[in-house]
CSV table of C-alpha atoms (C1' of nucleotides) and ligand atoms in Angstrom, one decimal:
chain,number,residue,atom,x,y,z
A,1,MET,CA,-28.9,-33.0,-57.8
A,2,ILE,CA,-31.1,-34.4,-60.6
A,3,LEU,CA,-34.4,-34.3,-58.4
A,4,SER,CA,-35.3,-32.1,-55.2
A,5,LYS,CA,-35.9,-33.5,-51.9
A,6,THR,CA,-39.6,-33.2,-52.6
A,7,THR,CA,-39.9,-35.1,-55.5
A,8,GLU,CA,-37.9,-37.9,-54.0
A,9,TYR,CA,-40.6,-37.9,-51.3
A,10,ALA,CA,-43.0,-37.9,-53.5
A,11,LEU,CA,-41.3,-41.0,-55.6
A,12,SER,CA,-40.8,-42.6,-52.2
A,13,ILE,CA,-44.1,-42.6,-50.8
A,14,LEU,CA,-45.7,-43.9,-54.3
A,15,GLY,CA,-43.0,-46.6,-54.8
A,16,PHE,CA,-43.8,-47.6,-51.2
A,17,MET,CA,-47.2,-48.1,-51.4
A,18,ALA,CA,-47.2,-49.8,-54.5
A,19,THR,CA,-45.1,-52.5,-52.9
A,20,ARG,CA,-47.0,-53.5,-50.3
A,21,ASN,CA,-50.4,-55.3,-49.7
A,22,ARG,CA,-52.5,-52.8,-48.0
A,23,GLU,CA,-55.2,-51.2,-49.5
A,24,LEU,CA,-55.4,-48.2,-47.2
A,25,TYR,CA,-52.2,-46.3,-46.1
A,26,PRO,CA,-52.9,-43.7,-43.4
A,27,ALA,CA,-50.4,-41.1,-43.0
A,28,GLU,CA,-49.5,-42.1,-39.8
A,29,TYR,CA,-48.6,-45.8,-40.9
A,30,LEU,CA,-46.3,-44.2,-43.8
A,31,TYR,CA,-44.3,-41.9,-41.4
A,32,ALA,CA,-43.4,-44.9,-39.5
A,33,GLN,CA,-42.1,-46.8,-42.5
A,34,LEU,CA,-40.6,-43.8,-44.3
A,35,LYS,CA,-40.0,-41.2,-41.8
A,36,ILE,CA,-40.3,-38.3,-44.0
A,37,PRO,CA,-41.1,-35.4,-41.7
A,38,ARG,CA,-44.6,-36.1,-40.1
A,39,GLN,CA,-46.3,-32.6,-41.2
A,40,TYR,CA,-44.3,-32.2,-44.8
A,41,LEU,CA,-45.3,-35.9,-45.4
A,42,ARG,CA,-48.8,-35.2,-44.7
A,43,ARG,CA,-48.9,-31.9,-46.9
A,44,LEU,CA,-47.1,-34.4,-49.7
A,45,LEU,CA,-50.3,-36.9,-49.6
A,46,THR,CA,-52.8,-33.9,-49.7
A,47,ASP,CA,-50.9,-33.0,-52.7
A,48,LEU,CA,-50.6,-36.4,-54.4
A,49,THR,CA,-54.5,-36.6,-53.6
A,50,LYS,CA,-54.8,-33.4,-55.6
A,51,LYS,CA,-52.7,-34.5,-58.4
A,52,GLY,CA,-54.9,-37.4,-58.6
A,53,PHE,CA,-52.3,-40.2,-58.2
A,54,ILE,CA,-53.8,-41.0,-54.6
A,55,ALA,CA,-57.5,-40.5,-53.3
A,56,SER,CA,-58.4,-39.8,-49.5
A,57,THR,CA,-60.9,-40.5,-47.5
A,58,ARG,CA,-61.3,-38.9,-43.9
A,59,GLY,CA,-62.4,-39.9,-40.6
A,60,ARG,CA,-61.8,-42.9,-38.6
A,61,ASN,CA,-60.5,-45.5,-40.9
A,62,GLY,CA,-59.5,-43.2,-43.2
A,63,GLY,CA,-56.4,-43.1,-45.1
A,64,PHE,CA,-54.9,-42.9,-48.5
A,65,VAL,CA,-55.7,-45.5,-51.4
A,66,PHE,CA,-54.2,-45.1,-55.2
A,67,ALA,CA,-56.9,-43.3,-57.2
A,68,ARG,CA,-55.7,-45.2,-60.4
A,69,ASP,CA,-54.5,-48.6,-61.7
A,70,LEU,CA,-50.6,-48.8,-60.6
A,71,SER,CA,-50.2,-49.7,-64.9
A,72,THR,CA,-51.3,-46.0,-65.4
A,73,ILE,CA,-48.5,-44.3,-63.1
A,74,ASN,CA,-45.1,-44.0,-64.1
A,75,PHE,CA,-41.8,-42.0,-63.0
A,76,SER,CA,-41.9,-39.4,-65.2
A,77,GLN,CA,-45.5,-38.5,-64.6
A,78,VAL,CA,-44.6,-38.0,-60.9
A,79,ILE,CA,-41.8,-35.7,-61.6
A,80,ASP,CA,-43.6,-34.0,-64.0
A,81,ALA,CA,-46.5,-33.6,-61.6
A,82,MET,CA,-43.9,-32.5,-58.7
A,83,GLU,CA,-41.4,-30.2,-60.5
A,84,GLY,CA,-43.2,-29.0,-63.4
A,85,PRO,CA,-43.2,-30.3,-67.3
A,86,GLU,CA,-40.2,-28.2,-68.0
A,87,ALA,CA,-37.7,-29.4,-65.1
A,88,MET,CA,-36.0,-32.0,-67.3
A,89,ASN,CA,-35.6,-30.1,-70.2
A,90,THR,CA,-33.4,-27.5,-69.6
A,91,CYS,CA,-30.4,-26.4,-71.2
A,92,LEU,CA,-27.3,-27.9,-70.0
A,93,LEU,CA,-25.5,-24.7,-69.6
A,94,GLY,CA,-28.2,-22.7,-68.1
A,95,PHE,CA,-28.7,-20.5,-71.5
A,96,ALA,CA,-32.1,-19.0,-72.0
A,97,ALA,CA,-30.8,-19.0,-75.6
A,98,CYS,CA,-28.0,-20.7,-76.8
A,99,ILE,CA,-24.1,-19.5,-77.2
A,100,ALA,CA,-24.5,-17.2,-79.9
A,101,ASP,CA,-27.5,-18.7,-80.8
A,102,HIS,CA,-26.5,-22.0,-81.9
A,103,PRO,CA,-26.1,-25.2,-80.5
A,104,CYS,CA,-23.1,-26.0,-78.6
A,105,ALA,CA,-21.1,-29.4,-78.7
A,106,MET,CA,-22.8,-30.7,-75.9
A,107,HIS,CA,-26.4,-30.1,-77.5
A,108,ASP,CA,-27.0,-33.6,-79.3
A,109,LEU,CA,-25.0,-35.7,-76.6
A,110,TRP,CA,-26.8,-34.2,-74.0
A,111,LEU,CA,-30.1,-34.3,-75.7
A,112,GLU,CA,-29.5,-38.1,-76.1
A,113,ALA,CA,-28.5,-38.8,-73.0
A,114,ARG,CA,-31.5,-37.0,-71.0
A,115,ALA,CA,-33.8,-38.5,-73.2
A,116,LYS,CA,-32.4,-41.9,-72.5
A,117,MET,CA,-32.8,-41.0,-68.7
A,118,VAL,CA,-36.8,-39.6,-69.4
A,119,GLU,CA,-37.6,-43.0,-71.6
A,120,THR,CA,-36.4,-45.0,-68.6
A,121,LEU,CA,-38.4,-42.8,-66.1
A,122,THR,CA,-41.4,-43.0,-68.9
A,123,LYS,CA,-41.6,-46.5,-69.4
A,124,THR,CA,-41.3,-47.9,-66.0
A,125,SER,CA,-44.9,-47.6,-64.0
A,126,LEU,CA,-45.4,-48.4,-60.6
A,127,ALA,CA,-47.2,-51.6,-61.6
A,128,ASP,CA,-43.8,-52.7,-62.9
A,129,LEU,CA,-42.0,-51.8,-59.9
A,130,ARG,CA,-44.1,-53.8,-57.8
A,131,GLU,CA,-44.2,-56.7,-60.2
A,132,LYS,CA,-39.9,-57.0,-59.6
A,133,TYR,CA,-40.6,-56.0,-56.2
A,134,LEU,CA,-42.6,-59.4,-55.4
A,135,LYS,CA,-40.5,-61.4,-57.6
A,136,ASP,CA,-37.7,-60.7,-56.2
A,137,GLN,CA,-39.1,-61.1,-52.8
A,138,VAL,CA,-39.8,-64.7,-53.6
A,139,THR,CA,-36.2,-65.2,-54.8
A,140,ASN,CA,-34.6,-64.1,-51.5
A,141,ASP,CA,-37.0,-66.0,-49.3
A,142,LYS,CA,-35.8,-69.2,-50.5
B,1,MET,CA,-33.9,-30.2,-62.0
B,2,ILE,CA,-30.8,-31.7,-62.7
B,3,LEU,CA,-28.6,-29.1,-61.7
B,4,SER,CA,-28.3,-26.3,-59.4
B,5,LYS,CA,-28.9,-22.7,-60.9
B,6,THR,CA,-25.0,-22.5,-59.6
B,7,THR,CA,-23.3,-25.4,-61.4
B,8,GLU,CA,-25.3,-24.0,-64.4
B,9,TYR,CA,-23.6,-21.0,-64.2
B,10,ALA,CA,-20.3,-22.3,-64.0
B,11,LEU,CA,-20.7,-24.6,-66.8
B,12,SER,CA,-22.3,-21.4,-67.9
B,13,ILE,CA,-19.0,-19.5,-67.7
B,14,LEU,CA,-16.3,-22.0,-68.6
B,15,GLY,CA,-18.3,-22.8,-71.8
B,16,PHE,CA,-18.6,-19.0,-72.9
B,17,MET,CA,-14.8,-18.5,-72.3
B,18,ALA,CA,-13.9,-22.0,-74.0
B,19,THR,CA,-15.6,-20.6,-77.3
B,20,ARG,CA,-13.6,-17.2,-77.4
B,21,ASN,CA,-10.6,-16.3,-78.4
B,22,ARG,CA,-9.6,-13.8,-76.0
B,23,GLU,CA,-6.7,-14.7,-73.8
B,24,LEU,CA,-8.2,-12.9,-70.6
B,25,TYR,CA,-11.8,-12.3,-69.1
B,26,PRO,CA,-12.4,-9.8,-66.8
B,27,ALA,CA,-15.3,-10.2,-64.6
B,28,GLU,CA,-16.9,-7.2,-65.9
B,29,TYR,CA,-16.6,-8.5,-69.9
B,30,LEU,CA,-18.0,-12.1,-68.7
B,31,TYR,CA,-21.0,-10.1,-66.7
B,32,ALA,CA,-21.7,-8.1,-69.7
B,33,GLN,CA,-22.0,-11.3,-71.8
B,34,LEU,CA,-23.6,-13.6,-69.7
B,35,LYS,CA,-25.8,-11.6,-67.6
B,36,ILE,CA,-25.1,-13.8,-64.6
B,37,PRO,CA,-25.7,-11.5,-61.1
B,38,ARG,CA,-22.6,-9.6,-60.7
B,39,GLN,CA,-21.4,-9.9,-57.3
B,40,TYR,CA,-22.6,-13.8,-57.8
B,41,LEU,CA,-20.7,-13.9,-61.0
B,42,ARG,CA,-17.2,-12.4,-59.5
B,43,ARG,CA,-17.9,-15.1,-56.2
B,44,LEU,CA,-18.4,-18.0,-58.4
B,45,LEU,CA,-15.3,-16.5,-60.5
B,46,THR,CA,-13.1,-16.9,-57.5
B,47,ASP,CA,-14.6,-20.4,-56.6
B,48,LEU,CA,-13.6,-21.6,-59.8
B,49,THR,CA,-10.1,-20.1,-59.1
B,50,LYS,CA,-9.8,-21.8,-56.1
B,51,LYS,CA,-10.9,-25.3,-57.6
B,52,GLY,CA,-8.1,-24.9,-60.0
B,53,PHE,CA,-10.1,-24.4,-63.4
B,54,ILE,CA,-9.5,-20.7,-64.2
B,55,ALA,CA,-6.6,-18.4,-62.8
B,56,SER,CA,-6.3,-14.9,-61.9
B,57,THR,CA,-4.7,-12.0,-62.1
B,58,ARG,CA,-5.3,-8.8,-59.7
B,59,GLY,CA,-4.8,-5.1,-60.6
B,60,ARG,CA,-5.0,-3.1,-63.6
B,61,ASN,CA,-5.2,-5.9,-66.9
B,62,GLY,CA,-5.8,-8.5,-64.7
B,63,GLY,CA,-8.8,-11.0,-65.1
B,64,PHE,CA,-9.2,-14.6,-65.7
B,65,VAL,CA,-7.6,-17.2,-67.8
B,66,PHE,CA,-7.8,-20.8,-67.9
B,67,ALA,CA,-5.4,-22.6,-65.5
B,68,ARG,CA,-5.0,-26.0,-67.7
B,69,ASP,CA,-5.4,-27.1,-71.1
B,70,LEU,CA,-9.3,-27.3,-72.4
B,71,SER,CA,-8.8,-30.7,-73.4
B,72,THR,CA,-8.4,-31.4,-69.7
B,73,ILE,CA,-11.8,-30.2,-68.1
B,74,ASN,CA,-14.5,-32.1,-68.8
B,75,PHE,CA,-18.3,-31.3,-68.0
B,76,SER,CA,-18.3,-34.1,-65.2
B,77,GLN,CA,-15.1,-32.7,-63.0
B,78,VAL,CA,-17.2,-29.1,-63.1
B,79,ILE,CA,-20.3,-30.8,-61.7
B,80,ASP,CA,-18.6,-32.8,-59.5
B,81,ALA,CA,-16.5,-29.7,-58.1
B,82,MET,CA,-19.8,-27.7,-57.6
B,83,GLU,CA,-22.4,-30.0,-56.3
B,84,GLY,CA,-20.1,-32.8,-54.3
B,85,PRO,CA,-19.0,-35.8,-56.1
B,86,GLU,CA,-22.5,-37.7,-54.8
B,87,ALA,CA,-24.6,-35.3,-56.5
B,88,MET,CA,-25.0,-37.5,-59.5
B,89,ASN,CA,-25.2,-40.6,-57.5
B,90,THR,CA,-28.2,-40.8,-55.6
B,91,CYS,CA,-30.9,-43.2,-55.3
B,92,LEU,CA,-33.8,-42.1,-57.5
B,93,LEU,CA,-36.5,-42.8,-54.6
B,94,GLY,CA,-34.5,-40.8,-52.2
B,95,PHE,CA,-34.1,-44.0,-49.8
B,96,ALA,CA,-30.8,-44.0,-48.2
B,97,ALA,CA,-31.2,-47.4,-48.1
B,98,CYS,CA,-33.2,-49.7,-50.2
B,99,ILE,CA,-37.0,-50.4,-49.8
B,100,ALA,CA,-36.7,-53.6,-47.7
B,101,ASP,CA,-33.3,-53.4,-48.4
B,102,HIS,CA,-33.0,-54.9,-51.5
B,103,PRO,CA,-32.9,-53.2,-55.4
B,104,CYS,CA,-36.0,-52.0,-56.5
B,105,ALA,CA,-37.5,-52.4,-60.0
B,106,MET,CA,-36.0,-49.1,-61.2
B,107,HIS,CA,-32.5,-49.6,-59.9
B,108,ASP,CA,-30.8,-51.2,-62.9
B,109,LEU,CA,-32.7,-49.1,-65.4
B,110,TRP,CA,-32.3,-46.1,-63.2
B,111,LEU,CA,-28.2,-46.8,-62.7
B,112,GLU,CA,-27.8,-47.3,-66.9
B,113,ALA,CA,-29.8,-44.6,-67.7
B,114,ARG,CA,-27.6,-42.1,-65.1
B,115,ALA,CA,-24.4,-44.2,-66.4
B,116,LYS,CA,-24.9,-43.1,-69.7
B,117,MET,CA,-25.6,-39.2,-68.8
B,118,VAL,CA,-22.4,-39.0,-66.8
B,119,GLU,CA,-20.7,-40.8,-69.5
B,120,THR,CA,-21.6,-37.9,-71.7
B,121,LEU,CA,-20.7,-35.1,-69.3
B,122,THR,CA,-17.3,-37.1,-68.8
B,123,LYS,CA,-16.2,-37.5,-71.9
B,124,THR,CA,-17.0,-33.9,-73.5
B,125,SER,CA,-14.2,-31.7,-72.6
B,126,LEU,CA,-13.9,-27.8,-72.6
B,127,ALA,CA,-11.8,-28.4,-76.1
B,128,ASP,CA,-14.2,-30.0,-77.9
B,129,LEU,CA,-17.2,-27.7,-77.0
B,130,ARG,CA,-14.6,-25.2,-78.4
B,131,GLU,CA,-13.8,-27.3,-81.5
B,132,LYS,CA,-17.3,-28.0,-82.3
B,133,TYR,CA,-18.5,-24.6,-81.7
B,134,LEU,CA,-15.6,-23.2,-84.2
B,135,LYS,CA,-16.6,-25.5,-87.0
B,136,ASP,CA,-20.3,-24.7,-86.5
B,137,GLN,CA,-19.4,-21.0,-86.6
B,138,VAL,CA,-17.8,-21.2,-90.3
B,139,THR,CA,-20.6,-23.5,-91.3
B,140,ASN,CA,-23.1,-20.9,-90.4
B,141,ASP,CA,-21.2,-17.9,-91.8
B,142,LYS,CA,-21.6,-19.4,-95.5
C,1,DA,C1',3.1,9.6,-57.0
C,2,DT,C1',-1.6,9.1,-57.9
C,3,DA,C1',-5.6,7.6,-60.3
C,4,DA,C1',-7.7,3.5,-62.8
C,5,DT,C1',-9.1,-0.8,-62.8
C,6,DA,C1',-8.8,-5.4,-61.3
C,7,DT,C1',-9.4,-9.0,-58.1
C,8,DA,C1',-10.9,-11.0,-52.7
C,9,DC,C1',-13.3,-10.7,-48.8
C,10,DT,C1',-16.8,-10.6,-45.3
C,11,DA,C1',-21.1,-9.1,-44.1
C,12,DC,C1',-25.3,-9.3,-45.0
C,13,DA,C1',-30.3,-9.3,-47.7
C,14,DA,C1',-33.9,-11.7,-50.2
C,15,DA,C1',-36.3,-15.9,-52.0
C,16,DA,C1',-36.8,-20.7,-52.1
C,17,DA,C1',-37.2,-25.2,-50.4
C,18,DT,C1',-38.0,-27.7,-46.1
C,19,DG,C1',-39.7,-28.6,-42.0
C,20,DT,C1',-43.4,-27.7,-37.8
C,21,DA,C1',-47.1,-26.3,-34.7
C,22,DG,C1',-52.0,-26.3,-33.9
C,23,DC,C1',-56.7,-26.1,-35.0
C,24,DA,C1',-60.8,-27.6,-37.9
C,25,DT,C1',-63.0,-30.8,-40.3
C,26,DT,C1',-65.1,-35.4,-41.2
C,27,DT,C1',-65.9,-40.3,-40.2
C,28,DT,C1',-66.9,-44.2,-37.6
C,29,DA,C1',-67.1,-47.2,-33.5
C,30,DT,C1',-68.5,-47.6,-29.3
D,1,DA,C1',-73.9,-38.4,-28.3
D,2,DT,C1',-69.4,-38.5,-27.5
D,3,DA,C1',-64.9,-39.4,-28.1
D,4,DA,C1',-61.4,-41.4,-30.8
D,5,DA,C1',-58.8,-41.4,-35.2
D,6,DA,C1',-58.3,-39.8,-39.5
D,7,DT,C1',-57.3,-35.8,-43.3
D,8,DG,C1',-57.7,-30.4,-44.5
D,9,DC,C1',-55.9,-26.4,-44.0
D,10,DT,C1',-53.4,-22.1,-42.6
D,11,DA,C1',-49.9,-19.8,-40.7
D,12,DC,C1',-45.2,-19.8,-38.7
D,13,DA,C1',-39.3,-21.1,-38.6
D,14,DT,C1',-35.7,-22.9,-40.2
D,15,DT,C1',-32.5,-23.8,-43.5
D,16,DT,C1',-30.8,-23.4,-47.9
D,17,DT,C1',-29.6,-21.1,-51.9
D,18,DT,C1',-29.0,-17.3,-54.7
D,19,DG,C1',-28.5,-12.6,-54.9
D,20,DT,C1',-26.7,-7.5,-53.1
D,21,DA,C1',-23.2,-4.0,-51.2
D,22,DG,C1',-19.3,-2.3,-49.9
D,23,DT,C1',-14.6,-2.3,-48.6
D,24,DA,C1',-9.9,-4.0,-48.7
D,25,DT,C1',-6.0,-5.1,-51.7
D,26,DA,C1',-3.4,-5.5,-55.7
D,27,DT,C1',-1.5,-4.0,-60.7
D,28,DT,C1',-0.3,-0.8,-63.9
D,29,DA,C1',-0.7,3.2,-66.9
D,30,DT,C1',0.2,7.7,-66.4
E,201,LIG,S1,-26.9,-26.3,-77.8
E,201,LIG,FE1,-25.8,-26.2,-75.7
E,201,LIG,S2,-26.0,-24.2,-75.1
E,201,LIG,FE2,-27.8,-24.5,-76.3
E,201,LIG,S3,-29.6,-25.7,-75.4
E,201,LIG,FE3,-28.1,-27.3,-76.1
E,201,LIG,S4,-26.7,-27.2,-74.5
E,201,LIG,FE4,-27.5,-25.5,-73.8
E,202,LIG,S1,-32.6,-50.0,-55.7
E,202,LIG,FE1,-34.1,-48.8,-55.9
E,202,LIG,S2,-34.6,-48.4,-53.8
E,202,LIG,FE2,-32.4,-48.9,-54.2
E,202,LIG,S3,-30.9,-47.2,-54.8
E,202,LIG,FE3,-31.7,-48.2,-56.3
E,202,LIG,S4,-33.4,-47.1,-57.3
E,202,LIG,FE4,-33.4,-46.5,-54.9
DNA sequence: ATAATATACTACAAAAATGTAGCATTTTAT
DNA sequence: ATAAAATGCTACATTTTTGTAGTATATTAT
């Protein structure tokens, strides 16, 4: 499963916004592009605003903009904000305490594999995403 | 999130059984040890039986035993059986198709990180778990 | 035979996650 | 001023996941 649908949506929204050239992204525009259920999308946009990834302006000509530089937002931050910081930090076997209070055979391997995943998610920023995206686009256009 | 509670339970049950020296594990015994909600645990035991990991015998002196050798059961198999084979194989951003139909910056890194995790889960069998567990136990007892 | 101790099954209940509807508020073009 | 176009908010609906209760069935010790 890895991530909840809600978190995937959040990444989807930010990932999409990061790879376009608009300044402003109204909810309705994002809905047309992403097909995330309308009202749910709106709620998520407000969430992402409260969490400081994007900023909103109301009224006519309103919409959403990134609240900070793309290079300061990485995937791990978004996941942590959506799922809580401990989501990627749980025991594989679902034990509160380890079996008989000592690490099982999986522990080191599991920690290592998970750490690698978290590292990947941490070191990739939305700026990286955008850069790679634009580069590929040029290549594809040839 | 990574895994559903149900899958964690399943791993918990099998992991526990694999590291003890009993032949037979009645549901009530597992309940006493694992504290997974009673009826839910029973349902999961029946599921795991139907999925061929364990076998049941009914009636007095009944209970559950492993249906096959511990070395033939790995974590990935259990996860696949519980969550469906595609659970660990989804797009990070939750896109059905990639943004604008071409891989994003995350793709290669994400695939690699996830592959590492899946590899770890595949190469570790319940026999490995047991072996490591018993070895540690000796060490701890000194 | 009977009682005790198991699992199997079915139907329901509660909680959490996801999705929907509608109105309130803000801003700006006209 | 007013209408249009946008976000904010609240309450509810649906679906999925997790948990519960109770009964049926099987096996065995006595
Ligand atoms: S040692 Fe095993 S049981 Fe303990 S937290 Fe790590 S994976 Fe879970
Ligand atoms: S390339 Fe990016 S959007 Fe496409 S499947 Fe991979 S992670 Fe998802």
